[in-house]
Each structure stands twice: as C-alpha cells, then as structure tokens.
Coordinates of C-alpha atoms in Angstrom, one line a residue:
X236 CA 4.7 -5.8 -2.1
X237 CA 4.0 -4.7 -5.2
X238 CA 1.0 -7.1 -5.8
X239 CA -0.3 -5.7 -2.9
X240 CA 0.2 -1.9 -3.4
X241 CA -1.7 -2.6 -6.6
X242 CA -4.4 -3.6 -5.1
X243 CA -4.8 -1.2 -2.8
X244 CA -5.0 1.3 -5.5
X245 CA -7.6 -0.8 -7.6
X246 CA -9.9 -1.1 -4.5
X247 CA -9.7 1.6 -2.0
X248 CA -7.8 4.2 -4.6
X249 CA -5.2 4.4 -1.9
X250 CA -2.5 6.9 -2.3
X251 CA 0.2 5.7 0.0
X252 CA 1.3 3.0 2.5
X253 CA 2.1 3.5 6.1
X254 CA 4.0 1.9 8.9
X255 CA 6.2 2.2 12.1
X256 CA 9.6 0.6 12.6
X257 CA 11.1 0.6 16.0
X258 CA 14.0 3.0 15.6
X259 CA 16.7 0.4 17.0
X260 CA 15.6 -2.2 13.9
X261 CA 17.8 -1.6 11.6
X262 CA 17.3 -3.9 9.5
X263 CA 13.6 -3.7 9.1
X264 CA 14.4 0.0 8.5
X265 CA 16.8 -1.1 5.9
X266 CA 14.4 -3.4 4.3
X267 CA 11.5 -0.4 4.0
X268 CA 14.2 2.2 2.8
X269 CA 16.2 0.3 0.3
X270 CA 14.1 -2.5 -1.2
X271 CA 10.4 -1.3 -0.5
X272 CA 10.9 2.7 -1.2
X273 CA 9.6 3.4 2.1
X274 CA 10.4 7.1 3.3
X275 CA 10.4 8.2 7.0
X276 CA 8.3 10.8 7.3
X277 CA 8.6 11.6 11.4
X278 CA 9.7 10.3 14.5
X279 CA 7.4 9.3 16.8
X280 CA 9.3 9.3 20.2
X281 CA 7.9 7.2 22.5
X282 CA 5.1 5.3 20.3
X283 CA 6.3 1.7 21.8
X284 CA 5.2 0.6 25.5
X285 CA 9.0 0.3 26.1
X286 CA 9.4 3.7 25.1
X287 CA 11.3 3.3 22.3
X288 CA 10.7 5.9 19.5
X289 CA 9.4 4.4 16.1
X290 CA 10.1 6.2 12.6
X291 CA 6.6 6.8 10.7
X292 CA 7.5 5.6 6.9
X293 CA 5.4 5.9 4.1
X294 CA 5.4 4.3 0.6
X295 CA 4.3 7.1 -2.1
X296 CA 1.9 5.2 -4.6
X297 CA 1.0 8.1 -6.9
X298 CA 3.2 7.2 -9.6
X299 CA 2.7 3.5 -9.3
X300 CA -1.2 4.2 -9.6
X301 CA -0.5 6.2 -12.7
X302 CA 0.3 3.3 -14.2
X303 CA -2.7 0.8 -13.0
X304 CA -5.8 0.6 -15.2
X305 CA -8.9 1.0 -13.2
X306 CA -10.7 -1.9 -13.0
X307 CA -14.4 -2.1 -13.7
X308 CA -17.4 -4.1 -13.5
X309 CA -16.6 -5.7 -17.0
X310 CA -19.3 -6.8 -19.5
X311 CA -22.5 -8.0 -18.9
X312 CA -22.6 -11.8 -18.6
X313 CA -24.2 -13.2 -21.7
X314 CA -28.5 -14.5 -20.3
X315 CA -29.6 -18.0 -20.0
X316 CA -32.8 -17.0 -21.2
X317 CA -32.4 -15.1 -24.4
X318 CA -34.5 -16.2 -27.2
X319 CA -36.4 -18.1 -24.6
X320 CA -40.6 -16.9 -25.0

C-alpha cells in the first residue's frame, strides 16, 4: 500500500486516499483502520443497492508526501550525433 500511495503522490500530487467499506465488514474495516491508517470520515447510509450503509475512509498522505522527493524529468540523454559534422 505504501508503494502505491507513493506513487500517487509522485504522479497526480495526490493528498489522500479514499474508499467505502460496507459497515457490517468488519474485518475489511479492521484492515483499513489498524494496518492501512485509514480514518472514517462519514457514514454514508444507504450507499449499497442492499441498503446497507458504507463508512467513507480516507488515508491522509500529507505527511507521507513530505517525505517523497519529486521526481523529475532527469538529465538529458547523452546525443548520438555529437562531434558528428
């Protein structure tokens, strides 16, 4: 997960994750909380087609992008054709 948050802050400067967990999966929820610093954030009610109620998480990535180096284009590749008349 970490792989990836990275590079969602190198490519689209992204400042946090987002994502829905059915309120009744519990261990999904656990997962997001505990390992994955997810945070809920709201409570959807009714955002499944069942009708079940889905917490809205979100991963902060401020501090995490504080810590990535941006990455540029790099130096020029070296020519071919230099010295050539």
């Amino acid at each position: 997960m970490d792989q990836a948050s990275r590079a969602m802050i190198e490519n689209f400067n992204a400042k946090y994750v987002s994502l829905h967990v059915r309120k009744s999966n519990r261990a999904a929820l656990h997962l997001y909380s505990n390992t994955l610093n997810f945070q809920i954030s709201e409570v959807e009610p009714k955002y499944y087609a069942d009708g079940e109620d889905a917490y809205a998480m979100k991963r902060d990535l401020t501090q995490m992008a504080d810590e990535v180096s941006p990455v540029g284009p790099g130096p020029p590749a070296p020519s071919r054709l230099s010295g050539v008349a």
